[in-house]
Coordinates of C-alpha atoms in Angstrom, one line a residue:
Chain A
M840 CA -12.3 66.1 180.0
N841 CA -9.8 67.5 182.3
S842 CA -6.3 67.5 180.9
F843 CA -3.2 68.6 182.9
I844 CA -3.2 72.1 181.4
Q845 CA -6.1 73.8 179.9
L846 CA -5.2 76.7 177.7
S847 CA -8.6 78.3 178.3
N848 CA -7.7 78.7 181.9
F849 CA -4.8 81.1 181.2
P850 CA -6.9 84.1 180.2
I851 CA -8.7 83.7 183.5
V852 CA -5.4 83.6 185.4
F853 CA -4.0 86.6 183.5
K854 CA -6.9 88.7 184.8
Y855 CA -5.0 88.7 188.1
W856 CA -1.8 89.9 186.5
K857 CA -1.6 92.8 189.0
L858 CA -1.4 90.3 191.9
F859 CA 1.5 88.5 190.1
L860 CA 3.3 91.8 189.4
Q861 CA 3.0 92.9 193.0
G862 CA 4.1 89.5 194.2
T863 CA 7.2 89.7 192.0
L864 CA 8.1 93.1 193.4
V865 CA 7.6 91.8 196.9
T866 CA 9.8 88.8 196.2
I867 CA 12.6 90.9 194.7
L868 CA 12.4 93.4 197.6
L869 CA 12.3 90.6 200.1
A870 CA 15.4 89.0 198.6
L871 CA 17.3 92.3 198.4
C872 CA 16.6 93.2 202.1
T873 CA 17.4 89.7 203.1
V874 CA 20.8 89.7 201.4
V875 CA 21.7 93.1 203.0
I876 CA 20.6 92.0 206.5
G877 CA 22.2 88.6 206.0
F878 CA 25.5 90.1 204.8
V879 CA 25.9 92.5 207.7
L880 CA 24.9 89.7 210.2
A881 CA 27.3 87.3 208.4
L882 CA 30.2 89.7 208.5
L883 CA 29.6 90.1 212.2
L884 CA 29.3 86.4 212.8
A885 CA 32.4 85.7 210.7
L886 CA 34.4 88.3 212.7
M887 CA 33.2 86.7 216.0
R888 CA 34.1 83.3 214.8
M889 CA 37.6 84.4 213.8
S890 CA 38.2 86.7 216.8
D891 CA 40.9 86.1 219.3
I892 CA 39.1 87.3 222.4
R893 CA 40.0 84.9 225.2
P894 CA 39.1 86.2 228.7
F895 CA 41.0 83.4 230.4
R896 CA 44.1 83.8 228.2
R897 CA 46.4 84.4 231.2
L898 CA 45.6 80.9 232.6
G899 CA 47.5 79.5 229.6
L900 CA 50.7 81.4 230.3
D901 CA 53.4 80.4 232.7
K902 CA 55.1 82.6 235.2
E903 CA 57.5 84.0 232.6
G904 CA 54.6 84.9 230.2
H905 CA 55.3 82.1 227.7
M906 CA 52.6 79.8 226.5
K907 CA 52.2 76.6 228.5
E908 CA 52.6 73.4 226.7
D909 CA 49.7 71.5 228.2
G910 CA 47.4 71.2 231.1
A911 CA 43.8 72.3 232.0
G912 CA 44.8 76.0 232.1
L913 CA 45.8 75.9 228.4
A914 CA 42.4 74.4 227.4
V915 CA 40.5 77.0 229.4
S916 CA 42.7 79.8 228.1
K917 CA 41.6 78.9 224.5
F918 CA 37.9 79.4 225.3
N919 CA 36.5 82.3 223.2
P920 CA 32.9 83.1 224.2
L921 CA 32.2 85.2 221.1
S922 CA 33.4 82.5 218.7
F923 CA 31.4 79.9 220.7
L924 CA 28.2 81.9 220.4
A925 CA 28.6 82.6 216.7
T926 CA 29.4 78.9 216.0
A927 CA 26.3 77.8 218.0
Y928 CA 24.1 80.3 216.1
V929 CA 25.4 79.1 212.7
E930 CA 25.1 75.4 213.5
I931 CA 21.6 75.7 214.9
L932 CA 20.3 77.9 212.0
R933 CA 21.8 75.5 209.5
S934 CA 20.5 72.4 211.1
T935 CA 16.8 73.4 211.3
P936 CA 14.2 73.9 208.6
V937 CA 13.6 77.5 207.4
I938 CA 9.9 77.2 207.8
V939 CA 10.3 76.4 211.5
Q940 CA 12.6 79.5 211.9
V941 CA 10.1 81.7 210.0
F942 CA 7.2 80.5 212.2
I943 CA 9.2 81.0 215.4
I944 CA 10.1 84.6 214.3
Y945 CA 6.6 85.4 213.2
Y946 CA 4.5 83.8 215.9
G947 CA 7.1 83.7 218.7
V948 CA 9.1 86.9 218.5
F949 CA 6.7 89.2 216.7
G950 CA 3.8 87.7 218.6
L951 CA 5.3 89.5 221.6
I952 CA 6.6 92.6 219.8
K953 CA 3.6 94.4 218.1
L954 CA 4.6 95.9 214.8
P955 CA 2.8 98.9 213.4
A956 CA 0.3 97.7 210.7
F957 CA 0.8 100.0 207.7
T958 CA 1.3 99.3 204.1
M959 CA 4.4 100.2 202.0
F960 CA 3.8 101.3 198.4
G961 CA 0.2 100.6 198.9
F962 CA 0.4 96.8 198.8
I963 CA 3.1 95.5 201.1
K964 CA 1.9 94.8 204.6
F965 CA 4.7 95.8 206.8
D966 CA 3.7 93.6 209.8
R967 CA 4.0 90.5 207.6
F968 CA 6.9 91.6 205.4
F969 CA 9.2 92.7 208.2
P970 CA 9.1 89.3 210.2
G971 CA 9.7 87.5 206.9
V972 CA 12.8 89.6 206.1
V973 CA 14.1 89.1 209.7
A974 CA 13.6 85.4 209.6
L975 CA 15.2 84.9 206.1
G976 CA 18.0 87.4 206.9
M977 CA 18.8 85.5 210.1
N978 CA 18.9 82.2 208.1
S979 CA 21.0 83.5 205.2
G980 CA 23.3 85.2 207.7
A981 CA 24.3 81.8 209.0
Y982 CA 25.0 80.5 205.5
L983 CA 26.8 83.7 204.3
C984 CA 28.9 83.6 207.5
E985 CA 30.5 80.4 206.3
I986 CA 31.0 81.9 202.8
I987 CA 32.6 85.0 204.2
R988 CA 34.8 83.0 206.6
S989 CA 36.1 80.7 203.9
G990 CA 36.6 83.7 201.7
I991 CA 38.8 85.4 204.3
Q992 CA 40.6 82.2 205.1
S993 CA 41.3 81.5 201.5
V994 CA 43.5 84.6 201.3
D995 CA 47.1 83.3 201.4
G996 CA 48.6 83.4 204.9
G997 CA 51.7 85.0 203.5
Q998 CA 49.7 88.2 203.0
T999 CA 49.1 88.5 206.7
E1000 CA 52.7 87.7 207.5
A1001 CA 53.9 90.4 205.1
A1002 CA 51.5 93.0 206.5
R1003 CA 52.3 92.2 210.1
S1004 CA 56.0 92.2 209.4
L1005 CA 55.6 95.7 208.0
G1006 CA 54.2 96.7 211.4
M1007 CA 50.6 96.8 210.5
S1008 CA 48.2 95.9 213.4
S1009 CA 45.8 93.0 212.9
G1010 CA 43.0 95.5 212.3
Q1011 CA 44.9 97.3 209.6
N1012 CA 45.9 94.0 208.0
F1013 CA 42.3 92.9 207.9
R1014 CA 41.0 96.2 206.5
Y1015 CA 43.6 97.1 203.9
I1016 CA 45.0 93.7 202.9
I1017 CA 42.7 90.8 203.7
L1018 CA 39.2 92.1 203.3
P1019 CA 39.7 93.6 199.8
Q1020 CA 41.0 90.3 198.5
A1021 CA 38.4 88.3 200.4
I1022 CA 35.5 90.3 199.0
K1023 CA 36.6 89.7 195.5
N1024 CA 36.7 85.9 196.3
I1025 CA 33.2 85.9 197.8
L1026 CA 31.2 88.3 195.6
P1027 CA 30.0 85.5 193.3
A1028 CA 29.0 83.4 196.2
I1029 CA 27.0 86.3 197.7
A1030 CA 25.2 86.9 194.4
N1031 CA 24.4 83.1 194.3
E1032 CA 22.9 83.4 197.8
F1033 CA 20.7 86.1 196.3
V1034 CA 19.3 83.6 193.8
V1035 CA 18.8 81.0 196.6
I1036 CA 16.9 83.6 198.7
I1037 CA 14.6 84.5 195.8
K1038 CA 13.5 80.8 195.7
E1039 CA 13.5 80.3 199.4
S1040 CA 11.4 83.4 200.0
A1041 CA 8.4 81.5 198.6
I1042 CA 8.1 80.0 202.1
T1043 CA 7.1 83.4 203.6
Y1044 CA 3.7 83.2 202.0
T1045 CA 2.8 80.9 204.9
I1046 CA 3.0 83.9 207.2
G1047 CA 1.0 86.1 204.8
V1048 CA 3.7 87.9 202.9
Q1049 CA 2.2 88.7 199.5
D1050 CA 4.9 87.3 197.3
I1051 CA 4.5 85.3 194.1
M1052 CA 3.3 82.2 195.9
S1053 CA 0.7 84.2 197.7
A1054 CA -0.6 85.5 194.4
V1055 CA -0.9 81.8 193.3
N1056 CA -2.9 81.1 196.4
A1057 CA -5.2 84.1 195.9
V1058 CA -6.0 83.1 192.3
K1059 CA -6.5 79.5 193.4
G1060 CA -9.0 80.6 196.0
A1061 CA -10.9 82.9 193.6
T1062 CA -11.1 80.6 190.6
F1063 CA -10.4 77.1 191.8
I1064 CA -7.7 76.8 189.1
I1065 CA -4.5 75.4 190.5
T1066 CA -2.0 74.2 187.9
E1067 CA -2.0 77.2 185.6
P1068 CA -1.2 79.9 188.2
L1069 CA 1.5 77.6 189.5
L1070 CA 3.0 77.5 186.0
V1071 CA 2.9 81.3 185.8
A1072 CA 4.7 81.4 189.1
T1073 CA 7.3 78.9 187.8
A1074 CA 7.9 81.1 184.8
I1075 CA 8.4 84.2 186.9
Y1076 CA 10.8 82.5 189.3
F1077 CA 12.7 81.1 186.4
C1078 CA 12.9 84.5 184.7
L1079 CA 14.3 86.0 187.9
C1080 CA 16.8 83.3 188.8
F1081 CA 18.2 82.0 185.5
P1082 CA 19.4 85.3 184.0
T1083 CA 20.8 86.4 187.4
S1084 CA 22.8 83.3 187.8
K1085 CA 24.1 83.5 184.2
L1086 CA 25.0 87.1 184.8
I1087 CA 26.9 86.1 188.0
A1088 CA 28.8 83.4 186.1
H1089 CA 29.8 85.9 183.4
F1090 CA 31.2 88.4 186.0
E1091 CA 32.9 85.5 187.8
R1092 CA 34.8 84.5 184.7
R1093 CA 35.8 88.1 184.0
M1094 CA 37.0 88.7 187.5
S1095 CA 39.0 85.6 187.7
R1096 CA 40.9 86.6 184.5
G1097 CA 43.8 88.7 185.7
D1098 CA 44.0 86.6 188.9
K1099 CA 46.5 83.9 188.1
R1100 CA 49.3 84.0 190.5
Chain B
M1146 CA 70.4 92.7 229.2
A1147 CA 72.2 93.9 226.1
T1148 CA 75.4 95.0 227.7
N1149 CA 77.3 95.8 224.5
D1150 CA 76.0 99.0 222.8
N1151 CA 76.7 97.4 219.5
V1152 CA 74.3 94.5 220.0
L1153 CA 71.0 95.0 218.1
I1154 CA 69.3 91.7 218.7
S1155 CA 70.3 89.4 221.5
V1156 CA 68.8 85.9 221.5
R1157 CA 69.0 83.8 224.6
D1158 CA 68.2 80.1 224.9
L1159 CA 65.4 80.3 222.2
K1160 CA 63.1 77.3 222.1
K1161 CA 60.3 76.4 219.9
Y1162 CA 58.6 73.1 220.8
Y1163 CA 55.7 71.4 219.1
K1164 CA 53.6 68.5 220.5
K1165 CA 54.7 68.9 224.1
G1166 CA 58.3 69.0 223.3
T1167 CA 58.5 65.8 221.2
I1168 CA 59.3 68.0 218.2
R1169 CA 62.0 70.6 218.9
A1170 CA 62.2 73.0 216.0
L1171 CA 64.5 75.3 218.0
D1172 CA 66.3 73.7 221.0
G1173 CA 68.0 76.5 223.0
I1174 CA 69.7 78.9 220.6
S1175 CA 71.7 81.9 221.8
T1176 CA 73.5 84.4 219.7
D1177 CA 74.0 88.2 219.3
I1178 CA 73.3 90.1 216.2
N1179 CA 75.5 93.3 216.1
K1180 CA 74.7 96.5 214.2
G1181 CA 76.1 96.2 210.7
D1182 CA 76.3 92.4 210.8
V1183 CA 75.5 90.5 207.7
M1184 CA 74.6 87.1 209.2
A1185 CA 74.0 84.1 207.0
I1186 CA 72.1 81.2 208.5
I1187 CA 72.8 77.9 206.8
G1188 CA 71.8 74.3 207.5
P1189 CA 70.0 71.3 206.2
S1190 CA 66.2 71.5 205.6
G1191 CA 64.3 71.1 208.8
S1192 CA 67.1 72.4 210.9
G1193 CA 65.1 75.3 212.2
K1194 CA 66.7 78.1 210.1
S1195 CA 63.4 79.6 209.0
T1196 CA 61.8 79.1 212.4
F1197 CA 64.7 81.0 214.0
L1198 CA 64.4 83.9 211.6
R1199 CA 60.6 84.1 211.9
S1200 CA 61.0 84.1 215.7
L1201 CA 63.0 87.2 215.6
N1202 CA 60.0 89.3 214.7
L1203 CA 57.6 86.9 216.4
L1204 CA 55.8 85.6 213.3
E1205 CA 56.6 82.4 215.1
E1206 CA 55.9 82.5 218.9
P1207 CA 58.7 80.9 220.8
T1208 CA 58.0 78.3 223.5
G1209 CA 60.8 79.6 225.7
G1210 CA 63.8 81.9 225.9
E1211 CA 64.3 85.6 225.3
I1212 CA 64.8 87.9 222.3
Y1213 CA 66.1 91.3 223.2
F1214 CA 65.6 93.9 220.5
D1215 CA 66.5 97.5 221.4
G1216 CA 66.9 96.2 225.0
V1217 CA 63.3 95.0 225.2
D1218 CA 62.4 91.3 225.6
I1219 CA 59.9 91.0 222.8
T1220 CA 58.9 87.4 223.8
K1221 CA 57.1 88.8 226.9
K1222 CA 53.5 89.9 226.8
R1223 CA 54.2 92.7 229.3
V1224 CA 57.5 94.7 229.6
R1225 CA 58.9 97.4 231.8
D1226 CA 58.9 100.8 230.0
A1227 CA 61.5 103.5 230.4
N1228 CA 59.8 104.7 233.6
G1229 CA 59.8 101.3 235.2
K1230 CA 56.1 100.8 234.7
M1231 CA 54.7 97.5 233.4
V1232 CA 53.1 98.0 230.0
K1233 CA 51.8 95.8 227.2
M1234 CA 54.6 94.9 224.8
D1235 CA 53.7 96.4 221.4
I1236 CA 55.1 94.0 218.8
D1237 CA 53.9 96.2 215.9
L1238 CA 56.2 98.9 217.1
H1239 CA 59.2 96.6 217.0
R1240 CA 58.2 95.0 213.7
Q1241 CA 58.3 98.4 212.1
K1242 CA 62.0 98.4 212.7
M1243 CA 62.5 94.9 211.3
G1244 CA 62.1 94.5 207.5
M1245 CA 61.3 91.1 206.3
V1246 CA 61.6 89.5 202.9
F1247 CA 59.9 86.2 202.2
Q1248 CA 60.6 83.2 199.9
H1249 CA 57.4 83.7 198.1
F1250 CA 57.5 87.5 197.9
N1251 CA 54.1 88.0 199.5
L1252 CA 53.4 91.2 197.6
F1253 CA 49.8 92.5 197.9
P1254 CA 48.3 91.4 194.6
H1255 CA 45.4 93.9 194.7
K1256 CA 47.7 96.9 195.0
T1257 CA 50.1 98.5 192.5
I1258 CA 53.8 98.4 193.2
L1259 CA 53.7 102.0 194.5
E1260 CA 50.8 101.2 196.7
N1261 CA 52.6 98.1 198.0
M1262 CA 55.4 100.3 199.1
T1263 CA 53.5 103.2 200.5
I1264 CA 50.7 101.5 202.4
A1265 CA 52.8 100.7 205.5
P1266 CA 54.6 104.0 205.8
V1267 CA 51.4 105.9 205.3
K1268 CA 49.1 103.8 207.5
V1269 CA 51.6 102.8 210.2
K1270 CA 54.1 105.6 210.4
H1271 CA 51.7 108.3 209.2
V1272 CA 54.2 109.6 206.6
P1273 CA 52.4 112.0 204.2
Q1274 CA 51.3 110.2 201.0
A1275 CA 53.4 112.4 198.7
E1276 CA 56.5 111.9 200.8
A1277 CA 56.0 108.2 200.9
E1278 CA 55.5 108.0 197.1
E1279 CA 58.7 110.1 196.5
K1280 CA 60.7 107.8 198.7
A1281 CA 59.2 104.7 197.0
R1282 CA 60.1 106.1 193.6
T1283 CA 63.7 106.7 194.7
L1284 CA 63.9 103.1 196.1
L1285 CA 62.5 101.6 192.9
D1286 CA 65.0 103.6 190.9
R1287 CA 67.8 102.2 193.0
V1288 CA 66.8 98.6 192.3
G1289 CA 66.3 99.2 188.6
L1290 CA 62.6 99.2 188.5
K1291 CA 61.9 102.8 187.6
G1292 CA 58.7 103.1 185.6
R1293 CA 57.0 100.0 187.1
E1294 CA 55.2 102.1 189.8
D1295 CA 51.8 101.5 188.4
S1296 CA 52.2 97.8 187.5
Y1297 CA 50.6 95.1 189.5
P1298 CA 52.7 92.3 191.1
I1299 CA 51.3 89.8 188.6
Q1300 CA 52.9 91.7 185.8
L1301 CA 56.4 91.3 187.2
S1302 CA 58.9 88.5 186.9
G1303 CA 60.0 86.6 190.1
G1304 CA 63.2 88.5 190.4
Q1305 CA 61.4 91.9 189.9
K1306 CA 58.8 90.9 192.6
Q1307 CA 61.5 90.0 195.1
R1308 CA 63.3 93.3 194.4
V1309 CA 60.0 95.1 195.1
A1310 CA 59.6 93.1 198.3
I1311 CA 63.0 94.2 199.4
V1312 CA 62.3 97.9 198.8
R1313 CA 58.9 97.6 200.3
A1314 CA 60.5 96.5 203.5
L1315 CA 63.2 99.3 203.1
A1316 CA 60.5 101.9 202.7
M1317 CA 59.8 101.5 206.5
E1318 CA 63.5 102.4 207.2
P1319 CA 64.1 99.3 209.3
E1320 CA 67.1 98.8 211.6
V1321 CA 67.5 95.2 210.5
M1322 CA 66.5 93.2 207.4
L1323 CA 65.4 89.6 207.8
F1324 CA 65.6 87.5 204.6
D1325 CA 63.9 84.1 204.6
E1326 CA 65.4 82.2 201.6
P1327 CA 64.9 85.1 199.3
T1328 CA 66.2 83.4 196.2
S1329 CA 64.8 79.9 196.7
A1330 CA 61.6 80.4 194.7
L1331 CA 63.4 82.1 191.8
D1332 CA 64.4 80.8 188.4
P1333 CA 68.2 80.4 188.3
E1334 CA 68.7 83.4 185.9
M1335 CA 66.9 85.7 188.3
V1336 CA 68.9 84.8 191.4
G1337 CA 71.7 87.2 190.5
E1338 CA 69.7 90.3 190.3
V1339 CA 68.2 89.8 193.8
L1340 CA 71.6 88.9 195.3
D1341 CA 73.1 92.0 193.8
V1342 CA 70.5 94.2 195.5
M1343 CA 71.3 92.4 198.8
K1344 CA 75.0 92.9 198.3
E1345 CA 74.5 96.6 197.7
L1346 CA 72.4 96.8 200.9
A1347 CA 75.1 95.0 202.9
N1348 CA 77.8 97.4 201.5
E1349 CA 75.7 100.3 202.8
G1350 CA 76.0 98.9 206.3
M1351 CA 72.5 97.5 206.7
T1352 CA 72.2 94.9 209.4
M1353 CA 71.0 91.7 207.7
V1354 CA 70.1 88.2 208.8
C1355 CA 69.7 85.9 205.8
V1356 CA 68.5 82.3 205.8
T1357 CA 70.1 81.2 202.5
H1358 CA 71.1 78.2 200.4
E1359 CA 73.5 80.5 198.4
M1360 CA 76.8 79.5 199.9
G1361 CA 78.6 81.8 197.6
F1362 CA 76.6 84.7 198.9
A1363 CA 77.1 83.6 202.5
R1364 CA 80.8 83.4 202.0
E1365 CA 81.3 86.6 200.0
V1366 CA 78.9 89.0 201.7
G1367 CA 78.4 87.6 205.2
N1368 CA 80.7 88.5 208.0
R1369 CA 79.2 85.8 210.3
V1370 CA 77.8 82.4 209.5
L1371 CA 75.5 80.3 211.7
F1372 CA 75.2 76.6 211.0
L1373 CA 72.0 75.1 212.5
A1374 CA 71.1 71.4 212.6
D1375 CA 68.2 69.7 214.4
G1376 CA 67.2 73.0 216.1
K1377 CA 70.6 73.5 217.6
L1378 CA 73.3 76.0 216.8
V1379 CA 76.1 73.7 215.9
E1380 CA 78.8 76.1 214.7
E1381 CA 79.1 79.8 214.5
G1382 CA 82.0 81.9 213.0
S1383 CA 83.4 83.9 210.2
P1384 CA 82.8 82.6 206.7
E1385 CA 86.4 81.5 206.6
Q1386 CA 86.1 79.5 209.8
I1387 CA 82.8 77.9 208.6
F1388 CA 83.7 77.1 205.0
D1389 CA 87.4 76.4 205.2
D1390 CA 87.8 75.0 208.6
P1391 CA 84.6 73.2 209.7
K1392 CA 85.0 71.6 213.1
S1393 CA 81.9 69.4 213.6
Y1394 CA 81.0 66.3 211.7
R1395 CA 77.5 67.7 210.9
L1396 CA 78.9 70.8 209.2
K1397 CA 81.6 68.8 207.3
D1398 CA 78.9 66.5 206.1
F1399 CA 76.5 69.4 205.1
L1400 CA 79.2 71.2 203.2
S1401 CA 80.3 68.1 201.4
K1402 CA 76.8 67.9 200.1
V1403 CA 76.2 71.5 199.1
L1404 CA 79.5 72.7 197.9

C-alpha cells in the first residue's frame, strides 16, 4: 500500500544530504547576492524616480523667469526622462512573472553573452548561478525601489525645509538628513525582501541553478521518490525563513522604541 | 533696486497663485524690511501670512513679483553678478543668511542637540568642527539649555525644542531671522520661555520677521506690524497705529476677535 508519506523512504533521501546541504548554501548565497544587487539597483531607480532633471524646464518659464501657470510648455517642461525610464522599468518588472524574466535573462541575454563555465567552491556552476542572480536582482530591485522611495518620502517634509533653510544643498539634505532617517524606516522591509527572495529563488532551478529545489529534483530522478524530498525541502525553507522573519520583527520592535515623536 | 542702504529685504508685488489664479494666496504684496526691524505679521488664518514668510527664503516659489535680498532678486533663476555677467542664482547662498524657525520645530531627530546645531555651519560654511561646537555651546548656554548638548530632540520639551531651533538657526549667523508661528504648537506654559528668547534677540538688534498670533508680543517687541487678509496687505504701521487706531474694517473686525 502506498500511503502519502512512507517513513522508510526518508533514510534513502537522507543519503543525498550533501546535495541538500549544497542546495541550502546556494540558496542563501543566491538570496544574499540578490539583495545586494537589488538594493543598489533600487537606490539608483528610486533616485531616478525622485530626480528633478527636466531638460525642457525652460519651456515652462515665462520671459521673466517665473513659472508659467498653464499651457503646453508647462506640461513639456515637467517631463523627466530619467524618472520616466525608472518608472517604466519598475512597472514592467512588477507586472510580469518572475519565471518569464528569469528565462529572458538566461536564454535571451546570456544566450548572447557567453559566460566562463567554472565552478565556485567546487559545486556552484557560475554560468547558471550568475544569470539567476542577475534576473532575481533585477526583479527585487523593482520592488525594493518602491520600498526605498516610500521610506524616503515618509520622512517628514519639515526636515527638508529645515535643512534647506539652513543653506544645505539638496544633495547635502539627502545625504545627512533624509537618508539616515529613511534607512532606519526601510531596514525591516529590506530584511523582509531577503526572506521573500529565499523563497522566490526556488524558481532558478528551472535554469539549472543547484539550489534546494534542484536537490529535490536530483533525488527524485535517482530514486523515484517525490513527496519525501519535497518535505525535506519544505523543512529547510521553513528553517531559513521563519527564524529570519522573527528576528526582523524583534529588531523592528526595538528600533521603533525611542522613535515616538 | 534697493535704493535705501538700510533696506535688507525688498518685496515687490509678490504673488502666489494656485490653480491658474483661482486661488490667490498672495495677491500683490509690496513692503521693505529694514535692518534691525522687528516685523510682526498678523492676520486671520488663510490670509497668506505663512506663505509670505516662506516666500522670503523661497521655500514657497512665488508665481510673480520680486524679492530683493542684499540687492539680488532671488525669485529669478539667473541673475547678474557684480561683474555684470549672467549667472545662476544660488538660493543656498542666500538661505545661509536667513535663519528660519518653524511652528513644528523640525529638529533633526537622529542627531543630538549639538549635532543639530553644528551640521549646517560645518557642512555648509566649512567652519571647523571644534569652533562650531564651541559656538553652539555658547548659544545653548544663552538660552538656558547648558548641559543638554548630548540629548536627542525627543528628550526635550516643546519649549526647549523651539529654543534649540532658534539657536540652530543663529549658529549660521544669519542677517535676518524668519519665525513661522513659533509658539503655536507649544503648551501655554512654554510660550513665555520662547518669547523671552525672541525678545532678547530683538533687543540685540537682530532683524526679525515673525508670523505670530501673540498680539502682546507683536505690540511690545515689534516696531512694525503688517496685517494681511485674503493674500493682500491691508494695513501696515507701527504697533500703536495698528492696535490703537485701526483704519480698515477687516483689521477692526480681526482685532475685535483676538484681543
